PDB file of C-alpha atoms in Angstrom:
ATOM      1  CA  GLU G  20      13.029  31.641 -41.038  1.00 41.00           C
ATOM      2  CA  HIS G  21      10.983  34.185 -43.004  1.00 39.00           C
ATOM      3  CA  ALA G  22      14.112  36.243 -43.678  1.00 47.00           C
ATOM      4  CA  HIS G  23      15.787  33.230 -45.266  1.00 57.00           C
ATOM      5  CA  PRO G  24      13.160  31.327 -47.257  1.00 66.00           C
ATOM      6  CA  ILE G  25      14.384  28.340 -49.260  1.00 79.00           C
ATOM      7  CA  THR G  26      13.428  28.935 -52.872  1.00 83.00           C
ATOM      8  CA  MET G  27      15.935  26.502 -54.383  1.00 94.00           C
ATOM      9  CA  LEU G  28      17.862  24.024 -52.263  1.00 96.00           C
ATOM     10  CA  ALA G  29      21.178  22.573 -53.432  1.00 97.00           C
ATOM     11  CA  VAL G  30      21.250  18.976 -52.187  1.00 97.00           C
ATOM     12  CA  PHE G  31      24.632  17.234 -52.153  1.00 96.00           C
ATOM     13  CA  ILE G  32      24.604  13.445 -51.828  1.00 93.00           C
ATOM     14  CA  ASN G  33      27.832  11.485 -51.708  1.00 82.00           C
ATOM     15  CA  PRO G  34      27.054   8.034 -53.128  1.00 73.00           C
ATOM     16  CA  LEU G  35      30.448   6.784 -51.898  1.00 68.00           C
ATOM     17  CA  ALA G  36      30.126   7.824 -48.238  1.00 54.00           C
ATOM     18  CA  GLY G  37      29.098   5.091 -45.810  1.00 50.00           C
ATOM     19  CA  ARG G  38      28.606   2.722 -48.738  1.00 56.00           C
ATOM     20  CA  VAL G  39      24.967   3.006 -49.932  1.00 70.00           C
ATOM     21  CA  ARG G  40      23.464   4.795 -46.935  1.00 82.00           C
ATOM     22  CA  PRO G  41      23.435   8.366 -48.339  1.00 86.00           C
ATOM     23  CA  VAL G  42      21.471   7.248 -51.396  1.00 88.00           C
ATOM     24  CA  ARG G  43      18.912   5.472 -49.198  1.00 91.00           C
ATOM     25  CA  VAL G  44      18.587   8.524 -46.952  1.00 93.00           C
ATOM     26  CA  TRP G  45      18.140  10.742 -50.003  1.00 95.00           C
ATOM     27  CA  GLU G  46      15.335   8.496 -51.270  1.00 94.00           C
ATOM     28  CA  ALA G  47      13.582   9.056 -47.909  1.00 96.00           C
ATOM     29  CA  VAL G  48      14.249  12.818 -47.828  1.00 96.00           C
ATOM     30  CA  LYS G  49      13.053  13.507 -51.367  1.00 96.00           C
ATOM     31  CA  PRO G  50       9.333  13.017 -50.603  1.00 97.00           C
ATOM     32  CA  MET G  51       9.709  15.167 -47.461  1.00 96.00           C
ATOM     33  CA  LEU G  52      10.972  18.088 -49.567  1.00 96.00           C
ATOM     34  CA  GLU G  53       8.189  17.576 -52.073  1.00 95.00           C
ATOM     35  CA  ARG G  54       5.604  17.399 -49.285  1.00 95.00           C
ATOM     36  CA  ASP G  55       6.862  20.723 -47.905  1.00 94.00           C
ATOM     37  CA  GLY G  56       6.946  22.375 -51.334  1.00 94.00           C
ATOM     38  CA  ILE G  57      10.708  22.957 -51.263  1.00 95.00           C
ATOM     39  CA  ALA G  58      12.264  23.099 -54.730  1.00 96.00           C
ATOM     40  CA  TYR G  59      15.668  21.460 -55.029  1.00 96.00           C
ATOM     41  CA  LYS G  60      18.458  20.428 -57.355  1.00 96.00           C
ATOM     42  CA  ALA G  61      20.293  17.229 -56.412  1.00 96.00           C
ATOM     43  CA  TYR G  62      24.022  16.775 -57.034  1.00 95.00           C
ATOM     44  CA  HIS G  63      26.007  13.590 -56.570  1.00 89.00           C
ATOM     45  CA  LEU G  64      29.611  13.765 -57.808  1.00 76.00           C
ATOM     46  CA  ASP G  65      28.877  16.566 -60.313  1.00 83.00           C
ATOM     47  CA  LEU G  66      29.259  19.682 -58.143  1.00 90.00           C
ATOM     48  CA  PRO G  67      28.250  22.908 -59.935  1.00 93.00           C
ATOM     49  CA  PRO G  68      30.830  25.708 -60.285  1.00 93.00           C
ATOM     50  CA  GLY G  69      28.692  28.108 -58.263  1.00 94.00           C
ATOM     51  CA  LEU G  70      25.484  28.348 -56.219  1.00 94.00           C
ATOM     52  CA  ASP G  71      24.137  31.739 -57.324  1.00 91.00           C
ATOM     53  CA  ASP G  72      20.691  30.357 -58.175  1.00 91.00           C
ATOM     54  CA  HIS G  73      20.311  28.547 -54.823  1.00 95.00           C
ATOM     55  CA  SER G  74      19.090  29.840 -51.461  1.00 94.00           C
ATOM     56  CA  GLY G  75      20.263  27.009 -49.210  1.00 96.00           C
ATOM     57  CA  ILE G  76      22.473  23.917 -48.990  1.00 97.00           C
ATOM     58  CA  LEU G  77      21.605  20.440 -47.743  1.00 96.00           C
ATOM     59  CA  ILE G  78      24.417  17.885 -47.354  1.00 94.00           C
ATOM     60  CA  ILE G  79      23.573  14.183 -47.059  1.00 93.00           C
ATOM     61  CA  GLY G  80      26.661  12.211 -46.088  1.00 88.00           C
ATOM     62  CA  GLY G  81      29.418  11.989 -43.492  1.00 84.00           C
ATOM     63  CA  ASP G  82      32.181  14.305 -42.301  1.00 86.00           C
ATOM     64  CA  GLY G  83      34.160  13.794 -45.518  1.00 85.00           C
ATOM     65  CA  THR G  84      31.218  14.889 -47.664  1.00 89.00           C
ATOM     66  CA  VAL G  85      30.750  18.057 -45.600  1.00 92.00           C
ATOM     67  CA  HIS G  86      34.488  18.755 -45.834  1.00 92.00           C
ATOM     68  CA  HIS G  87      34.480  18.344 -49.619  1.00 93.00           C
ATOM     69  CA  VAL G  88      31.418  20.549 -50.205  1.00 95.00           C
ATOM     70  CA  LEU G  89      32.579  23.363 -47.909  1.00 95.00           C
ATOM     71  CA  ASN G  90      36.000  23.450 -49.553  1.00 96.00           C
ATOM     72  CA  ARG G  91      34.325  23.689 -52.960  1.00 96.00           C
ATOM     73  CA  TYR G  92      32.171  26.620 -51.774  1.00 97.00           C
ATOM     74  CA  ALA G  93      34.444  28.103 -49.106  1.00 96.00           C
ATOM     75  CA  ASP G  94      33.000  31.625 -49.436  1.00 95.00           C
ATOM     76  CA  THR G  95      29.316  30.698 -49.337  1.00 97.00           C
ATOM     77  CA  ARG G  96      26.969  32.502 -46.952  1.00 95.00           C
ATOM     78  CA  LEU G  97      24.017  30.277 -47.815  1.00 96.00           C
ATOM     79  CA  PRO G  98      22.392  28.489 -44.852  1.00 96.00           C
ATOM     80  CA  ILE G  99      23.728  24.917 -44.609  1.00 96.00           C
ATOM     81  CA  GLY G 100      21.942  21.863 -43.237  1.00 94.00           C
ATOM     82  CA  ILE G 101      23.397  18.393 -42.706  1.00 93.00           C
ATOM     83  CA  ILE G 102      21.631  15.040 -42.592  1.00 92.00           C
ATOM     84  CA  PRO G 103      24.181  12.491 -41.288  1.00 89.00           C
ATOM     85  CA  ALA G 104      24.571   9.481 -43.574  1.00 85.00           C
ATOM     86  CA  GLY G 105      28.259   8.588 -43.590  1.00 74.00           C
ATOM     87  CA  SER G 106      30.582   6.201 -41.801  1.00 68.00           C
ATOM     88  CA  GLY G 107      31.754   9.058 -39.552  1.00 66.00           C
ATOM     89  CA  ASN G 108      29.190  11.660 -38.454  1.00 74.00           C
ATOM     90  CA  ASP G 109      30.928  13.603 -35.698  1.00 75.00           C
ATOM     91  CA  LEU G 110      30.128  16.982 -37.251  1.00 74.00           C
ATOM     92  CA  ALA G 111      26.423  16.315 -37.530  1.00 72.00           C
ATOM     93  CA  SER G 112      26.259  14.638 -34.120  1.00 73.00           C
ATOM     94  CA  THR G 113      27.722  17.666 -32.354  1.00 75.00           C
ATOM     95  CA  LEU G 114      26.173  20.471 -34.404  1.00 75.00           C
ATOM     96  CA  PHE G 115      22.742  18.982 -34.993  1.00 70.00           C
ATOM     97  CA  PRO G 116      20.766  17.315 -32.200  1.00 66.00           C
ATOM     98  CA  GLY G 117      18.339  14.507 -32.921  1.00 70.00           C
ATOM     99  CA  ARG G 118      18.429  10.786 -33.589  1.00 76.00           C
ATOM    100  CA  GLU G 119      15.669  10.136 -36.093  1.00 88.00           C
ATOM    101  CA  LEU G 120      15.728  11.080 -39.763  1.00 91.00           C
ATOM    102  CA  GLY G 121      12.694  13.310 -39.256  1.00 91.00           C
ATOM    103  CA  ASP G 122      14.554  15.285 -36.569  1.00 90.00           C
ATOM    104  CA  HIS G 123      17.586  15.725 -38.803  1.00 91.00           C
ATOM    105  CA  TYR G 124      15.389  16.804 -41.691  1.00 94.00           C
ATOM    106  CA  ARG G 125      13.570  19.446 -39.624  1.00 92.00           C
ATOM    107  CA  ASN G 126      16.873  20.807 -38.283  1.00 89.00           C
ATOM    108  CA  ALA G 127      18.421  20.904 -41.748  1.00 92.00           C
ATOM    109  CA  VAL G 128      15.604  22.786 -43.533  1.00 92.00           C
ATOM    110  CA  ARG G 129      13.715  24.590 -40.734  1.00 90.00           C
ATOM    111  CA  GLY G 130      16.293  24.947 -37.968  1.00 89.00           C
ATOM    112  CA  THR G 131      17.572  28.126 -36.341  1.00 91.00           C
ATOM    113  CA  LEU G 132      20.331  29.926 -38.222  1.00 94.00           C
ATOM    114  CA  ARG G 133      23.670  30.010 -36.365  1.00 94.00           C
ATOM    115  CA  ALA G 134      27.079  31.301 -37.387  1.00 96.00           C
ATOM    116  CA  VAL G 135      29.791  28.678 -36.874  1.00 95.00           C
ATOM    117  CA  ASP G 136      33.563  29.129 -36.794  1.00 97.00           C
ATOM    118  CA  ALA G 137      35.757  27.195 -39.197  1.00 97.00           C
ATOM    119  CA  GLY G 138      39.506  26.797 -39.533  1.00 98.00           C
ATOM    120  CA  VAL G 139      41.989  26.797 -42.374  1.00 98.00           C
ATOM    121  CA  CYS G 140      45.070  24.588 -42.606  1.00 98.00           C
ATOM    122  CA  ASN G 141      47.534  25.159 -45.469  1.00 98.00           C
ATOM    123  CA  GLY G 142      44.728  26.771 -47.436  1.00 97.00           C
ATOM    124  CA  ARG G 143      42.186  24.010 -46.790  1.00 98.00           C
ATOM    125  CA  ILE G 144      38.993  24.620 -44.810  1.00 97.00           C
ATOM    126  CA  PHE G 145      38.056  22.403 -41.873  1.00 95.00           C
ATOM    127  CA  LEU G 146      35.117  22.479 -39.478  1.00 94.00           C
ATOM    128  CA  ASN G 147      35.895  19.931 -36.773  1.00 92.00           C
ATOM    129  CA  GLY G 148      39.654  19.919 -36.409  1.00 93.00           C
ATOM    130  CA  VAL G 149      43.147  18.923 -37.443  1.00 96.00           C
ATOM    131  CA  GLY G 150      44.976  15.970 -35.889  1.00 94.00           C
ATOM    132  CA  ILE G 151      48.749  15.678 -36.428  1.00 96.00           C
ATOM    133  CA  GLY G 152      51.018  12.802 -35.395  1.00 94.00           C
ATOM    134  CA  PHE G 153      49.275   9.697 -34.106  1.00 92.00           C
ATOM    135  CA  ASP G 154      45.910  10.843 -35.474  1.00 88.00           C
ATOM    136  CA  GLY G 155      47.467  11.452 -38.864  1.00 91.00           C
ATOM    137  CA  GLU G 156      48.968   7.955 -38.953  1.00 90.00           C
ATOM    138  CA  VAL G 157      45.544   6.563 -38.030  1.00 87.00           C
ATOM    139  CA  ALA G 158      43.969   8.521 -40.910  1.00 83.00           C
ATOM    140  CA  LEU G 159      46.622   7.116 -43.245  1.00 87.00           C
ATOM    141  CA  ASP G 160      45.748   3.548 -42.207  1.00 83.00           C
ATOM    142  CA  ILE G 161      41.985   4.109 -42.244  1.00 77.00           C
ATOM    143  CA  HIS G 162      42.109   4.817 -45.973  1.00 67.00           C
ATOM    144  CA  ARG G 163      43.554   1.330 -46.463  1.00 68.00           C
ATOM    145  CA  VAL G 164      40.896  -0.504 -44.424  1.00 62.00           C
ATOM    146  CA  LYS G 165      37.915  -1.316 -46.618  1.00 57.00           C
ATOM    147  CA  TRP G 166      35.997  -3.978 -44.690  1.00 55.00           C
ATOM    148  CA  LEU G 167      34.857  -1.906 -41.681  1.00 55.00           C
ATOM    149  CA  THR G 168      33.064   1.426 -41.223  1.00 53.00           C
ATOM    150  CA  GLY G 169      32.486   4.029 -38.532  1.00 57.00           C
ATOM    151  CA  LYS G 170      33.795   3.690 -35.010  1.00 62.00           C
ATOM    152  CA  MET G 171      34.665  -0.009 -35.394  1.00 68.00           C
ATOM    153  CA  LYS G 172      36.973   0.879 -38.270  1.00 66.00           C
ATOM    154  CA  TYR G 173      38.549   3.745 -36.323  1.00 70.00           C
ATOM    155  CA  MET G 174      39.092   1.629 -33.191  1.00 74.00           C
ATOM    156  CA  SER G 175      40.626  -1.291 -35.101  1.00 77.00           C
ATOM    157  CA  VAL G 176      43.235   1.022 -36.625  1.00 82.00           C
ATOM    158  CA  VAL G 177      43.858   2.870 -33.342  1.00 81.00           C
ATOM    159  CA  LEU G 178      44.482  -0.332 -31.402  1.00 83.00           C
ATOM    160  CA  ARG G 179      46.902  -1.616 -34.016  1.00 85.00           C
ATOM    161  CA  ARG G 180      48.771   1.692 -34.279  1.00 88.00           C
ATOM    162  CA  ILE G 181      49.032   2.120 -30.507  1.00 91.00           C
ATOM    163  CA  PHE G 182      51.758  -0.544 -30.423  1.00 92.00           C
ATOM    164  CA  SER G 183      53.782   0.554 -33.448  1.00 92.00           C
ATOM    165  CA  TYR G 184      53.602   4.355 -33.508  1.00 93.00           C
ATOM    166  CA  ARG G 185      56.721   6.370 -32.692  1.00 94.00           C
ATOM    167  CA  GLU G 186      56.500   9.987 -31.519  1.00 96.00           C
ATOM    168  CA  LYS G 187      57.511  12.739 -33.939  1.00 96.00           C
ATOM    169  CA  ARG G 188      59.770  15.705 -33.275  1.00 97.00           C
ATOM    170  CA  MET G 189      57.661  18.828 -33.775  1.00 98.00           C
ATOM    171  CA  ARG G 190      58.043  22.567 -33.313  1.00 98.00           C
ATOM    172  CA  LEU G 191      54.923  24.506 -32.322  1.00 98.00           C
ATOM    173  CA  GLU G 192      54.609  28.298 -32.369  1.00 98.00           C
ATOM    174  CA  TRP G 193      51.398  29.930 -31.129  1.00 98.00           C
ATOM    175  CA  GLU G 194      50.201  32.889 -29.059  1.00 97.00           C
ATOM    176  CA  GLY G 195      53.722  33.885 -28.034  1.00 96.00           C
ATOM    177  CA  ARG G 196      54.720  30.332 -27.078  1.00 97.00           C
ATOM    178  CA  THR G 197      57.315  28.100 -28.735  1.00 98.00           C
ATOM    179  CA  LEU G 198      57.707  24.402 -27.995  1.00 97.00           C
ATOM    180  CA  GLU G 199      59.923  21.787 -29.620  1.00 98.00           C
ATOM    181  CA  ARG G 200      60.012  18.156 -28.506  1.00 96.00           C
ATOM    182  CA  ASP G 201      58.901  14.616 -29.292  1.00 97.00           C
ATOM    183  CA  ILE G 202      55.103  14.641 -29.391  1.00 97.00           C
ATOM    184  CA  PHE G 203      52.567  11.826 -29.578  1.00 95.00           C
ATOM    185  CA  MET G 204      49.860  13.938 -31.184  1.00 94.00           C
ATOM    186  CA  VAL G 205      48.539  17.470 -31.563  1.00 97.00           C
ATOM    187  CA  SER G 206      44.888  18.292 -32.021  1.00 96.00           C
ATOM    188  CA  VAL G 207      43.881  21.759 -33.233  1.00 97.00           C
ATOM    189  CA  ALA G 208      40.152  21.620 -32.731  1.00 95.00           C
ATOM    190  CA  ASN G 209      37.130  23.711 -33.585  1.00 95.00           C
ATOM    191  CA  GLY G 210      34.663  20.997 -32.545  1.00 91.00           C
ATOM    192  CA  TYR G 211      34.968  18.800 -29.482  1.00 89.00           C
ATOM    193  CA  ARG G 212      34.852  15.266 -30.899  1.00 83.00           C
ATOM    194  CA  TYR G 213      35.962  13.133 -33.833  1.00 75.00           C
ATOM    195  CA  GLY G 214      36.914   9.558 -34.693  1.00 65.00           C
ATOM    196  CA  GLY G 215      33.400   8.293 -34.052  1.00 65.00           C
ATOM    197  CA  GLY G 216      33.007   9.847 -30.627  1.00 73.00           C
ATOM    198  CA  PHE G 217      36.453  10.667 -29.169  1.00 82.00           C
ATOM    199  CA  HIS G 218      36.223  13.874 -27.093  1.00 90.00           C
ATOM    200  CA  VAL G 219      39.776  14.962 -27.881  1.00 91.00           C
ATOM    201  CA  ALA G 220      39.106  18.663 -27.220  1.00 94.00           C
ATOM    202  CA  PRO G 221      36.151  18.553 -24.809  1.00 94.00           C
ATOM    203  CA  LEU G 222      36.118  22.322 -24.158  1.00 95.00           C
ATOM    204  CA  ALA G 223      36.101  23.364 -27.823  1.00 95.00           C
ATOM    205  CA  ASP G 224      33.333  25.775 -28.807  1.00 94.00           C
ATOM    206  CA  TRP G 225      32.112  26.288 -32.399  1.00 92.00           C
ATOM    207  CA  HIS G 226      31.241  29.924 -31.684  1.00 94.00           C
ATOM    208  CA  ASP G 227      34.081  31.419 -29.590  1.00 96.00           C
ATOM    209  CA  GLY G 228      36.517  32.560 -32.303  1.00 97.00           C
ATOM    210  CA  TRP G 229      39.304  30.306 -30.968  1.00 98.00           C
ATOM    211  CA  LEU G 230      40.849  26.929 -31.766  1.00 98.00           C
ATOM    212  CA  ASP G 231      41.601  24.493 -28.928  1.00 98.00           C
ATOM    213  CA  VAL G 232      45.165  23.154 -29.020  1.00 98.00           C
ATOM    214  CA  VAL G 233      45.602  19.815 -27.231  1.00 97.00           C
ATOM    215  CA  ILE G 234      49.164  18.418 -27.114  1.00 97.00           C
ATOM    216  CA  ILE G 235      49.841  14.889 -25.886  1.00 96.00           C
ATOM    217  CA  ASP G 236      53.507  14.337 -25.122  1.00 96.00           C
ATOM    218  CA  LYS G 237      55.530  11.149 -25.459  1.00 95.00           C
ATOM    219  CA  VAL G 238      53.761   8.263 -23.698  1.00 94.00           C
ATOM    220  CA  SER G 239      54.556   4.581 -23.262  1.00 95.00           C
ATOM    221  CA  VAL G 240      52.480   1.845 -24.869  1.00 94.00           C
ATOM    222  CA  LEU G 241      51.025   0.959 -21.461  1.00 95.00           C
ATOM    223  CA  GLN G 242      50.006   4.579 -20.897  1.00 95.00           C
ATOM    224  CA  ARG G 243      48.433   4.695 -24.354  1.00 92.00           C
ATOM    225  CA  LEU G 244      46.313   1.644 -23.566  1.00 92.00           C
ATOM    226  CA  ARG G 245      45.420   2.890 -20.104  1.00 94.00           C
ATOM    227  CA  TYR G 246      44.397   6.396 -21.124  1.00 92.00           C
ATOM    228  CA  LEU G 247      42.690   5.738 -24.464  1.00 86.00           C
ATOM    229  CA  PRO G 248      39.267   5.329 -22.764  1.00 88.00           C
ATOM    230  CA  VAL G 249      39.985   8.456 -20.689  1.00 94.00           C
ATOM    231  CA  ILE G 250      40.620  10.480 -23.866  1.00 89.00           C
ATOM    232  CA  GLU G 251      37.503   9.021 -25.466  1.00 85.00           C
ATOM    233  CA  ARG G 252      35.440  10.431 -22.584  1.00 92.00           C
ATOM    234  CA  GLY G 253      37.253  13.794 -22.667  1.00 94.00           C
ATOM    235  CA  LYS G 254      38.646  13.425 -19.124  1.00 95.00           C
ATOM    236  CA  HIS G 255      42.329  13.822 -20.038  1.00 95.00           C
ATOM    237  CA  LEU G 256      43.023  17.560 -19.910  1.00 95.00           C
ATOM    238  CA  ASP G 257      44.460  17.477 -16.373  1.00 95.00           C
ATOM    239  CA  LEU G 258      46.918  14.635 -17.064  1.00 96.00           C
ATOM    240  CA  SER G 259      50.610  15.478 -16.651  1.00 95.00           C
ATOM    241  CA  PHE G 260      51.505  14.710 -20.275  1.00 96.00           C
ATOM    242  CA  VAL G 261      48.664  16.803 -21.766  1.00 97.00           C
ATOM    243  CA  ASP G 262      48.937  20.519 -22.599  1.00 97.00           C
ATOM    244  CA  ALA G 263      45.694  22.332 -23.465  1.00 97.00           C
ATOM    245  CA  SER G 264      45.455  25.962 -24.594  1.00 98.00           C
ATOM    246  CA  LEU G 265      43.727  28.300 -27.063  1.00 98.00           C
ATOM    247  CA  ALA G 266      45.021  29.803 -30.298  1.00 98.00           C
ATOM    248  CA  ARG G 267      43.796  32.010 -33.097  1.00 98.00           C
ATOM    249  CA  SER G 268      46.663  30.726 -35.222  1.00 98.00           C
ATOM    250  CA  ILE G 269      49.418  28.133 -34.829  1.00 98.00           C
ATOM    251  CA  ARG G 270      52.389  26.923 -36.880  1.00 98.00           C
ATOM    252  CA  ILE G 271      53.465  23.290 -36.543  1.00 98.00           C
ATOM    253  CA  SER G 272      56.614  22.119 -38.301  1.00 98.00           C
ATOM    254  CA  SER G 273      58.980  19.173 -38.440  1.00 98.00           C
ATOM    255  CA  ARG G 274      62.152  18.188 -40.268  1.00 96.00           C
ATOM    256  CA  SER G 275      60.339  15.070 -41.443  1.00 95.00           C
ATOM    257  CA  LEU G 276      57.027  14.580 -43.230  1.00 96.00           C
ATOM    258  CA  LEU G 277      54.044  14.571 -40.880  1.00 96.00           C
ATOM    259  CA  HIS G 278      50.685  12.956 -41.566  1.00 95.00           C
ATOM    260  CA  ALA G 279      47.517  14.697 -40.444  1.00 95.00           C
ATOM    261  CA  HIS G 280      43.770  14.588 -40.870  1.00 92.00           C
ATOM    262  CA  LEU G 281      41.401  17.484 -41.515  1.00 93.00           C
ATOM    263  CA  ASP G 282      37.897  16.412 -40.534  1.00 90.00           C
ATOM    264  CA  GLY G 283      39.092  12.847 -41.187  1.00 84.00           C
ATOM    265  CA  GLU G 284      40.580  13.647 -44.606  1.00 89.00           C
ATOM    266  CA  LEU G 285      44.282  12.860 -45.015  1.00 92.00           C
ATOM    267  CA  MET G 286      46.924  15.594 -45.441  1.00 95.00           C
ATOM    268  CA  SER G 287      50.731  15.222 -45.370  1.00 96.00           C
ATOM    269  CA  ALA G 288      53.237  18.084 -44.986  1.00 97.00           C
ATOM    270  CA  SER G 289      56.270  19.178 -42.997  1.00 98.00           C
ATOM    271  CA  VAL G 290      54.713  22.550 -42.102  1.00 98.00           C
ATOM    272  CA  PHE G 291      51.117  23.228 -41.055  1.00 98.00           C
ATOM    273  CA  GLU G 292      49.858  26.818 -40.896  1.00 98.00           C
ATOM    274  CA  ILE G 293      46.519  26.781 -39.089  1.00 98.00           C
ATOM    275  CA  SER G 294      44.192  29.641 -38.137  1.00 98.00           C
ATOM    276  CA  VAL G 295      40.588  30.197 -37.084  1.00 98.00           C
ATOM    277  CA  LEU G 296      37.933  31.702 -39.372  1.00 98.00           C
ATOM    278  CA  PRO G 297      35.364  33.198 -36.977  1.00 98.00           C
ATOM    279  CA  SER G 298      31.684  32.837 -37.950  1.00 97.00           C
ATOM    280  CA  ARG G 299      32.683  31.555 -41.378  1.00 97.00           C
ATOM    281  CA  PHE G 300      29.547  29.519 -42.205  1.00 97.00           C
ATOM    282  CA  ILE G 301      25.830  29.774 -41.433  1.00 96.00           C
ATOM    283  CA  PHE G 302      24.192  26.506 -40.362  1.00 95.00           C
ATOM    284  CA  ARG G 303      20.607  25.499 -39.759  1.00 92.00           C
ATOM    285  CA  CYS G 304      20.537  23.535 -36.510  1.00 85.00           C
TER     286      CYS G 304
END
């Protein structure tokens, strides 16, 4: 801690994430910073061009807010803390233990410094993972649903899509392997959960310098319904239609447009070039 004192904290608050929750959390965090004598500059939608006059970053929001800030400052080596306050908080829930605001605050400003891997997909940084195919279609629909938040929103879209989704023909090239067939979904994961608690890549490790590739082949609607709870718990890796492996880089392509999510944020392309960025960011956790 003494080697990395916080002299000026850049606080990023997304007033759009999780409706009004980030602003309320910020109003509670502000007096904590003042009590501890930590100087700060708060930013809402007006992100500064650089962070040269700051010594740390605090992000108040959900996975989308973290994704946006880290892509804006992709080369930063400043210590980063997160206080979860969005509709989806998988990143904070896996990286930062604690349930109460006070716990999150202590982790974010006083926690142990740890280097964390990231990934890059078509030039865009991600922390948690990339989901292509079914997950991408879910992300596409989620952006259209305005009346729900968090896991309830995710589950409502998943259950509707489970009946209508059709597998996509994809070609995957990674670590000397090539595969081309109809695929339900591919997850290229750095973290082990997303979608409000789905353990899609339960063996993923933030610190190992690898991405976990989880391929789910073509499955019937009945199988989708049966195994959805199994995937949620992360107990699916030994199923016959699941292929799990590791990659430092992977290329996924299709003759048609594919939808994907990066940390929950929508991306559409016919080719995805994905690779790991070992120890890319420093987090307080």
